Short mmCIF file of C-alpha atoms in Angstrom, two decimals:
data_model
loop_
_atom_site.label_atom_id
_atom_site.label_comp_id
_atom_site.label_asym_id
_atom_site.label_seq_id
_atom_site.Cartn_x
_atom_site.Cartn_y
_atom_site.Cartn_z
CA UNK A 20 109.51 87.60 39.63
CA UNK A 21 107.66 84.28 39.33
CA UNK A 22 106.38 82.64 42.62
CA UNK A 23 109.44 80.05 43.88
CA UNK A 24 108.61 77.59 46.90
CA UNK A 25 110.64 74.93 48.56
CA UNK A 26 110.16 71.65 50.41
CA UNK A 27 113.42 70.99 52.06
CA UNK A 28 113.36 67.72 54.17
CA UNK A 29 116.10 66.31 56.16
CA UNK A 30 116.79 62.74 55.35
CA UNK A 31 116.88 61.60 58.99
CA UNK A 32 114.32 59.83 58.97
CA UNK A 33 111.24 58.34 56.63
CA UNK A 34 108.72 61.60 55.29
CA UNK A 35 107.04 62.30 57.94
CA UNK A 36 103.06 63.59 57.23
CA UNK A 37 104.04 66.82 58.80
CA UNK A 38 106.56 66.99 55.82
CA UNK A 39 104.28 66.11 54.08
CA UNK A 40 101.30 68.23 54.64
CA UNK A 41 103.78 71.16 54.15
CA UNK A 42 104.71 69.77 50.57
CA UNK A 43 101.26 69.82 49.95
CA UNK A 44 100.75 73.05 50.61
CA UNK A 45 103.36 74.26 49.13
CA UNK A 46 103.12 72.62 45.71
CA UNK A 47 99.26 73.72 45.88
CA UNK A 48 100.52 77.70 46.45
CA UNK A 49 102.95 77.46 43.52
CA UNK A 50 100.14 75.88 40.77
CA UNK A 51 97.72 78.22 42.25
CA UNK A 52 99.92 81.50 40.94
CA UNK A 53 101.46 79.48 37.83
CA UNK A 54 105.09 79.11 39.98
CA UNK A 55 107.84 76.52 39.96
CA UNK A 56 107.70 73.63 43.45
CA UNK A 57 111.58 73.19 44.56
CA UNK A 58 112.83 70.02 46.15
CA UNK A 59 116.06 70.51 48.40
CA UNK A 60 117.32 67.41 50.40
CA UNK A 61 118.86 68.87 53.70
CA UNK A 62 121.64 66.77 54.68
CA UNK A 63 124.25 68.21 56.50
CA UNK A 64 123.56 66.51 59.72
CA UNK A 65 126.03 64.22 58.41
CA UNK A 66 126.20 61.41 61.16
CA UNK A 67 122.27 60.87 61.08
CA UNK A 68 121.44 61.59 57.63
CA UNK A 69 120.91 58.16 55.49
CA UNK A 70 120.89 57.22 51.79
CA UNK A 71 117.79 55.01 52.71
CA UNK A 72 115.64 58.06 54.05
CA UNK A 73 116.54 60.10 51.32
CA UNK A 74 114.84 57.50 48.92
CA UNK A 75 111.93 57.18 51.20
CA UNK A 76 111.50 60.77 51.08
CA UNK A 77 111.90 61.06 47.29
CA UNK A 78 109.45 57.91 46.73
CA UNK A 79 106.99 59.16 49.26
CA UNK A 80 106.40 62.64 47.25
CA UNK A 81 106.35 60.99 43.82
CA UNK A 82 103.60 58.70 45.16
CA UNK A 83 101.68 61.35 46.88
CA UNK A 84 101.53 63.14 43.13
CA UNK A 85 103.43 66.19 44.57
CA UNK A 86 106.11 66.59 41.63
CA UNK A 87 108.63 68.86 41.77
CA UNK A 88 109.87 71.44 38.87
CA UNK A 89 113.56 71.80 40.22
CA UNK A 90 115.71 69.08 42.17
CA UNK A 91 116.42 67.35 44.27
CA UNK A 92 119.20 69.75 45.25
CA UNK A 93 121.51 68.17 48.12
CA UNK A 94 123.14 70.58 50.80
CA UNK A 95 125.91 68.33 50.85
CA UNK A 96 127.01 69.15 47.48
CA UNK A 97 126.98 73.07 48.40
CA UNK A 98 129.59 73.40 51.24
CA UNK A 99 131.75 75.47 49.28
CA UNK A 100 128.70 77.88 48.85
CA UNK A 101 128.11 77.93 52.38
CA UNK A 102 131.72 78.43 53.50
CA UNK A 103 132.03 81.41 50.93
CA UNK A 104 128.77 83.55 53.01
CA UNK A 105 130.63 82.61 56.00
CA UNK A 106 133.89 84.62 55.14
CA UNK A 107 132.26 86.97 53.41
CA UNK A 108 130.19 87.81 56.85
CA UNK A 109 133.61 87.67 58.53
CA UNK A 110 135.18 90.20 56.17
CA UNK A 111 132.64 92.39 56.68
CA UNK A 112 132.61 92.09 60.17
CA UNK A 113 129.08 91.15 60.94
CA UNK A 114 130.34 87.32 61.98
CA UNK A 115 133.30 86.68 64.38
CA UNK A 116 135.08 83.56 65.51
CA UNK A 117 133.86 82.67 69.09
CA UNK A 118 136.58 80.59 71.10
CA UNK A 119 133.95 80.06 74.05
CA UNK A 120 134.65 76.75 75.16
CA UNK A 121 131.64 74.22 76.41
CA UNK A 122 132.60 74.30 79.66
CA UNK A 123 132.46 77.89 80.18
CA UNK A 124 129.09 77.88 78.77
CA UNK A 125 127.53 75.54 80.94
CA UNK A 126 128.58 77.39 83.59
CA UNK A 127 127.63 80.44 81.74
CA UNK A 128 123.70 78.57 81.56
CA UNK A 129 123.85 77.54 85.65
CA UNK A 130 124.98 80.99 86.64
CA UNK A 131 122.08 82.32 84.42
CA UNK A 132 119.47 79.57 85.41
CA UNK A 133 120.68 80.63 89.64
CA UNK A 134 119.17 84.16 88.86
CA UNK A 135 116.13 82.52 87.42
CA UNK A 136 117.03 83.90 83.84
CA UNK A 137 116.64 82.20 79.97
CA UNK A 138 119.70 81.14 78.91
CA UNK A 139 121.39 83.32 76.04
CA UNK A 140 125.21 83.65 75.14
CA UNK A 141 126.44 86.92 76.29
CA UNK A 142 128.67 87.74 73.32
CA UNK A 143 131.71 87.59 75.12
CA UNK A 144 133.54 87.02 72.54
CA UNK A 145 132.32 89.55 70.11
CA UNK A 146 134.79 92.44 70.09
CA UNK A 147 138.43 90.09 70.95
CA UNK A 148 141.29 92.13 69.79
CA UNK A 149 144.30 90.29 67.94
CA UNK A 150 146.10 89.73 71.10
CA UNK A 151 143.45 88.00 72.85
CA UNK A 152 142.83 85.74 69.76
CA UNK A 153 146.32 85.01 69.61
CA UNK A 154 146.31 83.97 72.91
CA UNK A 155 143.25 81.87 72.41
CA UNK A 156 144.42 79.91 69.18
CA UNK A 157 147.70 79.96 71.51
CA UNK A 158 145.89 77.76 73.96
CA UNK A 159 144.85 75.21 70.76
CA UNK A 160 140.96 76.47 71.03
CA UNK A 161 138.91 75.83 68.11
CA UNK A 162 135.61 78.69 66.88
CA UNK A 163 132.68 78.31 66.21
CA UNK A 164 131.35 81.61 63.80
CA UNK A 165 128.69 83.63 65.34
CA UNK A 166 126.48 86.42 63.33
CA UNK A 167 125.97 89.21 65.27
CA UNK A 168 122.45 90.06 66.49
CA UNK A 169 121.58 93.48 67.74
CA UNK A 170 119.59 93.13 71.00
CA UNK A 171 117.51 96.42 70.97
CA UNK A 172 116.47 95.51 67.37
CA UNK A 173 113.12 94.57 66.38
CA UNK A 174 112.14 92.24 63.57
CA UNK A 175 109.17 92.34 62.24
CA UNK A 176 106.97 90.55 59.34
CA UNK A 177 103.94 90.20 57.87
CA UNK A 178 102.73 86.04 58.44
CA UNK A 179 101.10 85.40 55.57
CA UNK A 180 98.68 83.32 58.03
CA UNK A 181 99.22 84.86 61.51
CA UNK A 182 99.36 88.44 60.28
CA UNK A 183 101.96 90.82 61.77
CA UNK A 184 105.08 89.06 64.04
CA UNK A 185 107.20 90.50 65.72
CA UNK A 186 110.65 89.84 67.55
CA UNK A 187 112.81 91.44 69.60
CA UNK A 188 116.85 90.92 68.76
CA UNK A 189 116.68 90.23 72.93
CA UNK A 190 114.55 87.32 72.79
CA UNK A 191 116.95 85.26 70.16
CA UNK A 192 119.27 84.30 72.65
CA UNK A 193 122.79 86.33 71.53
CA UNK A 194 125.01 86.06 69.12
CA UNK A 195 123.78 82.87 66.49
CA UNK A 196 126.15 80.49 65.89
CA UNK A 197 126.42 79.59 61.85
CA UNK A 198 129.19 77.35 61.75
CA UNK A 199 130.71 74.56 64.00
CA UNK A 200 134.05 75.02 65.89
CA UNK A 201 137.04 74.04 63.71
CA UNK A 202 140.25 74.54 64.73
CA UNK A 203 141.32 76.20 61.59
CA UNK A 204 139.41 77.38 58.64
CA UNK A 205 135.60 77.02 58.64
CA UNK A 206 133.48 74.60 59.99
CA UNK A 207 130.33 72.89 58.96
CA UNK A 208 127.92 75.50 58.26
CA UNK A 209 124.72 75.77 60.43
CA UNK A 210 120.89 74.64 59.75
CA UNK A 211 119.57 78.63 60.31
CA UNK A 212 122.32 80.22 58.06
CA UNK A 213 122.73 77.29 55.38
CA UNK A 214 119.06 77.63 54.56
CA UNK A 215 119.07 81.41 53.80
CA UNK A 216 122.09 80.58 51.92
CA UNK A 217 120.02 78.33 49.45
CA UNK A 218 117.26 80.32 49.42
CA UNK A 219 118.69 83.61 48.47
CA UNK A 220 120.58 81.31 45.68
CA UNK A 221 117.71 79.37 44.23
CA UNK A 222 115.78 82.58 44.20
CA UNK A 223 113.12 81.53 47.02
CA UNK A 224 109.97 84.21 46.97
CA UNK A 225 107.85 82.48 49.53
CA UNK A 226 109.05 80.03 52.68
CA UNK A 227 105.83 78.00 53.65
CA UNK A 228 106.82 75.84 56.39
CA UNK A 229 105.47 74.59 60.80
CA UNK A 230 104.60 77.19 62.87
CA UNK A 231 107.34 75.28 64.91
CA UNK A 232 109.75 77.44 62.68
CA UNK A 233 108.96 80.82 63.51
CA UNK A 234 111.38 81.48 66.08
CA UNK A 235 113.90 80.40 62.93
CA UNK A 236 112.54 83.18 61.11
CA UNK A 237 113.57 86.20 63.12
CA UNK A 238 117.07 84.51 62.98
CA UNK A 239 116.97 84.22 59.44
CA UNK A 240 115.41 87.62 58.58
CA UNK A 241 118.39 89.12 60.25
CA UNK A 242 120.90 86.88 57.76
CA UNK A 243 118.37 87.64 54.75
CA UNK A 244 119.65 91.74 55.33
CA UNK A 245 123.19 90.93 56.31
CA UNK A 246 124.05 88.99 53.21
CA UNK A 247 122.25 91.70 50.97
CA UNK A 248 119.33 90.19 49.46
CA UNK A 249 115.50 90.29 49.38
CA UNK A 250 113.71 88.53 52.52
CA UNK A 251 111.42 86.06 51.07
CA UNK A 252 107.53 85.80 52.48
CA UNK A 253 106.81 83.41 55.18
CA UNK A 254 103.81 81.67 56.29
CA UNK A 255 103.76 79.64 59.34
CA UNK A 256 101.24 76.83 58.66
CA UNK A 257 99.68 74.86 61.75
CA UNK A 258 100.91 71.67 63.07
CA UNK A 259 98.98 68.38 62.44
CA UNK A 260 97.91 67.83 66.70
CA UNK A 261 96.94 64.05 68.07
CA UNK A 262 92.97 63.88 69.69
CA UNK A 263 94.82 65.06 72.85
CA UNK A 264 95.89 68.32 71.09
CA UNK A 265 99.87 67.61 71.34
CA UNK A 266 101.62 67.51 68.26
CA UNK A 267 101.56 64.48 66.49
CA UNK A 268 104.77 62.16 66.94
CA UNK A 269 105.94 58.89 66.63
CA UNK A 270 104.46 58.06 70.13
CA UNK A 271 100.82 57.98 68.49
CA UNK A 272 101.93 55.65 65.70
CA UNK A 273 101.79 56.06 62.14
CA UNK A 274 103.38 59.28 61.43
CA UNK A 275 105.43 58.17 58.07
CA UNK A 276 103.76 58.61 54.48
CA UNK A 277 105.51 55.16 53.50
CA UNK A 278 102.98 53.42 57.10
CA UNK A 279 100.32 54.87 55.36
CA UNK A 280 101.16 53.50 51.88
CA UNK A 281 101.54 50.27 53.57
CA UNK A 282 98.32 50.58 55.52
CA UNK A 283 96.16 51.14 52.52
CA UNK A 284 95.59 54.03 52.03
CA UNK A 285 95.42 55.81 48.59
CA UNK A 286 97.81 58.64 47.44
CA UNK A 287 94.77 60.36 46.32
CA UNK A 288 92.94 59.98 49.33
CA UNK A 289 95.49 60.75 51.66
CA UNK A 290 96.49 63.66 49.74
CA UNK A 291 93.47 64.64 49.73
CA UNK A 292 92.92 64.38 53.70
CA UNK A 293 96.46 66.08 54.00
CA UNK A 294 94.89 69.15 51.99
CA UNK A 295 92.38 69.62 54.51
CA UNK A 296 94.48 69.77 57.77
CA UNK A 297 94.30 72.95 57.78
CA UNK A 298 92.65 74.51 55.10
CA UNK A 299 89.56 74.51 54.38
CA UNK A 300 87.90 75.10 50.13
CA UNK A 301 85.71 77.82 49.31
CA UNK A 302 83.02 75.84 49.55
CA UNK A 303 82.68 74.17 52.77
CA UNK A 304 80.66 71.45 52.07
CA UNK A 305 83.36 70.33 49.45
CA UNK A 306 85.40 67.26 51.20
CA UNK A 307 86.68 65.60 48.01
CA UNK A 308 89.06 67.21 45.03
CA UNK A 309 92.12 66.63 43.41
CA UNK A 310 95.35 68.31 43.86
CA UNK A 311 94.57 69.99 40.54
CA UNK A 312 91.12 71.41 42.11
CA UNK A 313 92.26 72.02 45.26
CA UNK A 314 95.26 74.32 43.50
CA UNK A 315 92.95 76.56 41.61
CA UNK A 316 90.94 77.53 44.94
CA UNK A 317 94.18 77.57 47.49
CA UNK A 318 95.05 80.69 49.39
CA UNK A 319 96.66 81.72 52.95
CA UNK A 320 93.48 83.57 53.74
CA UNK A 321 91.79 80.12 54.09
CA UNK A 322 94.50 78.41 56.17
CA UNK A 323 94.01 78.04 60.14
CA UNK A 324 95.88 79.00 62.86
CA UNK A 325 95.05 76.63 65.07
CA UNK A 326 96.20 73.35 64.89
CA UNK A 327 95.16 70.64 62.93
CA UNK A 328 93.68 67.34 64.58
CA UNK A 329 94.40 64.36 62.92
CA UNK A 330 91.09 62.64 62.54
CA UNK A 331 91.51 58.80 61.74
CA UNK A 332 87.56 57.92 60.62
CA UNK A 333 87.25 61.08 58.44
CA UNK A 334 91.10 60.05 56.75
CA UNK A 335 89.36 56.78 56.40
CA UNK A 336 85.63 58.30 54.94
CA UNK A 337 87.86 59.76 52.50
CA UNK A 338 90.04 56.77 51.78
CA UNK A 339 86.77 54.87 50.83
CA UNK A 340 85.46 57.92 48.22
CA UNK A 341 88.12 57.28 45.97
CA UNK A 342 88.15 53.20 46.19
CA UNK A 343 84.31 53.24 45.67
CA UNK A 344 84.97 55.65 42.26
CA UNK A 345 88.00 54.32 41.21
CA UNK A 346 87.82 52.65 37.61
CA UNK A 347 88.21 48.84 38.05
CA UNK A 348 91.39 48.03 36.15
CA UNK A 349 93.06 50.81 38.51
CA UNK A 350 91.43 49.81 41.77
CA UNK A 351 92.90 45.62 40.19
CA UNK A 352 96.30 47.10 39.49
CA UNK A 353 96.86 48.55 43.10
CA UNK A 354 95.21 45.52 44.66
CA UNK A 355 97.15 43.02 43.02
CA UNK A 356 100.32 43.58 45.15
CA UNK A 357 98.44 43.75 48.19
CA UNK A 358 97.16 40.41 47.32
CA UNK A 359 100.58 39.21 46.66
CA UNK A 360 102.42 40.65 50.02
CA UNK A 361 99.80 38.74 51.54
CA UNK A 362 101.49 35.69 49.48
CA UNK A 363 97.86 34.89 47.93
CA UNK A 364 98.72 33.03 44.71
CA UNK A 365 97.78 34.79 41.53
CA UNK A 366 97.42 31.56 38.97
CA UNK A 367 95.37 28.61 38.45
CA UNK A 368 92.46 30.46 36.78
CA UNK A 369 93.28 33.51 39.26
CA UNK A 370 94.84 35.74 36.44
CA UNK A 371 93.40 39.73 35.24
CA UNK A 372 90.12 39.45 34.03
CA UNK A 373 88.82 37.26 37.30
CA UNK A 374 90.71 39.50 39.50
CA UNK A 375 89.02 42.16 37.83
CA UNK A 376 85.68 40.59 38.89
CA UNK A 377 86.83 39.99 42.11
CA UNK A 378 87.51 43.60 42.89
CA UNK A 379 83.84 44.51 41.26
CA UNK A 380 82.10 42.76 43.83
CA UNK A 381 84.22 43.46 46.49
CA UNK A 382 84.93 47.56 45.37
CA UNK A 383 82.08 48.73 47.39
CA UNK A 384 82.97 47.21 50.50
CA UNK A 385 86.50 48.59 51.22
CA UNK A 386 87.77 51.52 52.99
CA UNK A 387 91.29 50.88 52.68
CA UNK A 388 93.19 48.79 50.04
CA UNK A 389 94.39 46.10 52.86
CA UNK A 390 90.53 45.87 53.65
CA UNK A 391 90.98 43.47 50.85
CA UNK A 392 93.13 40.26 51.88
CA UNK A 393 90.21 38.82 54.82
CA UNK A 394 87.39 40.05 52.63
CA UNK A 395 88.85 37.64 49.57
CA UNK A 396 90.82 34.83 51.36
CA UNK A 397 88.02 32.77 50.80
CA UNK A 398 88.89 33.30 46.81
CA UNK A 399 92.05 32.49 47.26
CA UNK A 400 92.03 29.10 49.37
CA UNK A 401 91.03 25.56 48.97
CA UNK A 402 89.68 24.99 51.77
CA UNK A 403 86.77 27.05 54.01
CA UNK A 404 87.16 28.04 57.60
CA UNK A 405 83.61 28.37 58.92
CA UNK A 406 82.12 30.85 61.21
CA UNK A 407 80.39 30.32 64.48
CA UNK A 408 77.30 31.50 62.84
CA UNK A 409 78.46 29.81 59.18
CA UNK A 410 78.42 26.29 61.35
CA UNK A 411 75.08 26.59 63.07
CA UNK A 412 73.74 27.34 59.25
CA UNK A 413 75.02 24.05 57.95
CA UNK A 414 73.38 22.54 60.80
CA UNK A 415 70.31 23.71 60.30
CA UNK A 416 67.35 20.93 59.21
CA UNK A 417 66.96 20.87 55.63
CA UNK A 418 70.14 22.18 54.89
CA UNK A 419 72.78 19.48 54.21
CA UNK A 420 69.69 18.09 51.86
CA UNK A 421 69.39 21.47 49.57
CA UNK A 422 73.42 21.86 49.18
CA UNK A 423 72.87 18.05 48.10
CA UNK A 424 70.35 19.01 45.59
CA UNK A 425 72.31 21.92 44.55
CA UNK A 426 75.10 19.54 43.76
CA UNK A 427 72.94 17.28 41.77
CA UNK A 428 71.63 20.07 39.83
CA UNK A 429 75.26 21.05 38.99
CA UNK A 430 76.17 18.09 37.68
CA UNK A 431 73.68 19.08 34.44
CA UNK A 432 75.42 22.36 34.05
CA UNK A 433 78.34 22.77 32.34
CA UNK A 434 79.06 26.57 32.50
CA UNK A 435 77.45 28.45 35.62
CA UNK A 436 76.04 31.67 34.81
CA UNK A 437 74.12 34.07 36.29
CA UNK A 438 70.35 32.78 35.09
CA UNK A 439 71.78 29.26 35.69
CA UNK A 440 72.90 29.82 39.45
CA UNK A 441 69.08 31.75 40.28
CA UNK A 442 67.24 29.14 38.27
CA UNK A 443 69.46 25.65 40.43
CA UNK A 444 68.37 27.60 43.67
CA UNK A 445 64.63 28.17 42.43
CA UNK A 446 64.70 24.42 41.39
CA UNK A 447 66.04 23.57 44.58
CA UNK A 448 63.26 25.53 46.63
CA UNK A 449 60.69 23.97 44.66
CA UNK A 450 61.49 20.32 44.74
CA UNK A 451 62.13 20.13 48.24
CA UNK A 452 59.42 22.59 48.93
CA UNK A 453 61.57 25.01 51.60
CA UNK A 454 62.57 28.49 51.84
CA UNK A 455 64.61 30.41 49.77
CA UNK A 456 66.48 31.72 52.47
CA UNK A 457 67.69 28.54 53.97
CA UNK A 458 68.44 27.40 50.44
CA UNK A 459 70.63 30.81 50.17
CA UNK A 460 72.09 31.16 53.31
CA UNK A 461 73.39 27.34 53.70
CA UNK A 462 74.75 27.90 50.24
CA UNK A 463 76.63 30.98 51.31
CA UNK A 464 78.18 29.39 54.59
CA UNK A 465 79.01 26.31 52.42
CA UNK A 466 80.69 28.27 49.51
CA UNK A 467 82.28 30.80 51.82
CA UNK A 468 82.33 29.93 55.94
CA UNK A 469 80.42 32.20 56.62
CA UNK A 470 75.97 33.97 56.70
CA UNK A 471 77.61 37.17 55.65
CA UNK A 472 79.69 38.38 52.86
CA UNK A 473 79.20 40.34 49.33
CA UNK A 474 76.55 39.27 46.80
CA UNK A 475 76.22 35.79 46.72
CA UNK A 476 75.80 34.64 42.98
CA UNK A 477 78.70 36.40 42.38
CA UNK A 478 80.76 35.31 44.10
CA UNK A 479 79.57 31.43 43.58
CA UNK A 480 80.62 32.60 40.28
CA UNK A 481 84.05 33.43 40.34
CA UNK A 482 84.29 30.13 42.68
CA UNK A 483 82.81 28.07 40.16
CA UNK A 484 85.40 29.53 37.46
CA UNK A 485 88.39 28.23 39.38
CA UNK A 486 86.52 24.51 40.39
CA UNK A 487 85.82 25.66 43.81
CA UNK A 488 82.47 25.56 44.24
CA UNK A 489 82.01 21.41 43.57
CA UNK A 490 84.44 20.67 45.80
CA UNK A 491 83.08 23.19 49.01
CA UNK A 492 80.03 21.78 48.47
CA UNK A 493 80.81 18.37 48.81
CA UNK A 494 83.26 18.81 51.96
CA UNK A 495 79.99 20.05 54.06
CA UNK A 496 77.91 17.36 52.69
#
């Protein structure tokens, strides 16, 4: 049998990178051996699942490049599926209706918690005879369904990153519950017996999920043999950890792939970062690869057990890479929104192929893609806000008198170019016998605000192509 991996999300909330990173490596295990990447959306938490987060999720994978050969299946569509294991355990006695009620169990958990002991059902209701149910349905008690788990049993598998695991049935806290109460019939299936469900179904040969899951596992290994079917291989990758080595949450910030998007970042470059928490290439010194590259060198045996610290100035070293080498009608097409959420207009002489000079001479500089609105609001604004430093230039001596000669020497040209723009500056040097450097730096602050900034002809240029530089020039002098 062909290799068959899943991502299965819950749409409670936006992708998270956690998510994430395990789509990653999952889609990279199933090119690697030639297999098919399954998308399942898990929404049977009803009451928090949303139509919104389900889009997010969907959105955020297509972006990242992670697409998927089969799906999006929806648990929500499968009930029947689910309620059909559920009798089928009952009929074959390894499931039983439990008519426990919640306040017996919470005194079952302070009774347990007095004598300084975990909490666990006890199975009470595992072996009712018909009189006792009778009585209990009597009463107007709804069940849950529990699966029976054998406490002197151990389960044991090979981790396809942590080696051998083993549980024992004793340490799974009793019986499992695997559907809700209901006062007749079934109710809504569980999260630990709805998943073997769908993988035994859509033919699952490998689960690759947190090592937060592994306690899941045992469970689920347990419903693998009671329903009759092959137990899948698991590995249990690490979780992505803050700098303080707790797992990464909402309380550090960013956490969803859409924040990242809308920070800047690249798909290809967070992908790429994503690839690496956690697993490391062949080659060591080899930081930067496609999902393509990175799928013909993946394997388990290079995956870490520890956890994985998110690192925010290596994300962003990475980030940079693929700006810096991305062609420039690419790097124009992803900055032009960016440009326009920042509500910089995108006419008046501002249209593709000046944009696309723009981002040449600004490419270089930027780590991330929102690096561009300050760097180019000067491009994009009538006026100039001056810098501390950018004022003290304009007041230096000499330097209202070469912008003045600079304007003069406009006035004779009647398309800037390159030459043109180096030869009005040489001019200007000469004939008022000064430095080239206050002649270029008092042009800068007076084209731009400011001493500092990409190169300078350049960007005089695209200035001077939208009737900007005239009129900059003549507001300082």
């Amino acid at each position: 049998m062909s290799v068959r991996v899943r991502i299965a999300p819950s749409p409670t909330g936006n992708l998270h990178i956690g998510t994430a990173r395990t789509a990653v490596f999952n889609y990279l295990f199933a090119r690697h051996l030639d297999g098919k990447f399954i998308l399942r959306i898990e929404d049977t938490d009803l009451e928090r699942s949303r139509p919104e987060y389900t889009d997010n999720i969907l959105n955020g994978l297509g972006w990242l490049g992670l697409n998927w050969d089969e799906g999006p299946f929806y648990q929500s569509q499968r009930m029947h599926l689910y309620q059909a294991a559920v009798q089928k355990l009952l009929d074959q006695g390894l499931a039983y209706r439990c008519y426990t009620t919640a306040e017996e169990l919470d005194a079952l958990r302070e009774a347990q918690k007095a004598r300084n002991e975990a909490p666990r059902y006890d199975n009470r209701h595992r072996n009712l005879t018909p009189e006792q149910i009778a009585a209990f349905e009597s009463e107007g008690r709804s069940s849950v369904i529990r699966f029976q788990i054998d406490d002197d049993r151990e389960i044991v598998w090979n981790d396809l990153v942590r080696g051998r695991m083993s549980w024992r049935g004793s340490d799974l806290g009793g019986d499992m519950v695997i559907a809700r109460a209901s006062a007749d019939g079934i109710g809504q299936p569980l999260y630990n017996f709805v998943v073997v469900v769908d993988d035994i179904d859509m033919q699952i040969t490998h689960v690759i999920r947190g090592e937060d899951h592994i306690a899941n596992t045992a469970k689920q290994i347990l419903l693998y043999e009671a329903m009759g079917a092959k137990t899948p291989e698991f590995a249990h990758t690490p979780l992505i950890l803050n700098q303080e080595g707790r797992k990464l949450s909402k309380r550090d910030g960013v956490t969803s792939i859409s924040d990242f998007q809308k920070m800047g970042f690249t798909a290809e470059g967070l992908v790429n970062y994503m690839t690496l928490l956690g697993w490391s290439a062949p080659d060591s010194t080899q930081e930067i690869f496609t999902l393509t590259e990175a799928a013909k060198e993946f394997s388990f045996e290079r995956v870490n057990k520890a956890g994985a610290k998110f690192d925010w100035d290596k994300l962003d070293w990475i980030n940079s890479q693929y700006i810096h080498n991305m062609p420039v009608d690419q790097l124009t097409d992803l900055l032009i929104p960016v440009w326009e959420e920042a509500g910089y207009s995108l006419t008046n002489g501002r249209e593709r192929a000046w944009l696309e000079q723009l981002v040449s001479l600004i490419a270089a500089s930027l780590t991330r893609l929102v690096d561009a609105v300050p760097m180019t609001r000067v491009f994009f604004t009538d006026g100039v806000e001056l810098s501390e430093e950018g004022s003290q230039q304009l007041q230096q001596e000499g330097a209202k008198a070469v912008l003045q000669g600079i304007i003069a020497t406009l006035e004779n040209e009647p398309q800037l170019s390159a030459d043109s723009a180096q030869a009005m500056i040489k001019q200007v040097v000469k004939e008022q016998k000064v430095k080239k450097g206050l002649v270029m730096r008092s042009l800068r602050a007076a084209l731009t605000g400011d001493v500092h900034g990409p190169d300078l002809i350049q960007s005089w240029l695209l200035l001077n192509q939208i009737g900007l530089d005239k009129q900059r020039l003549n507001q300082v002098t």
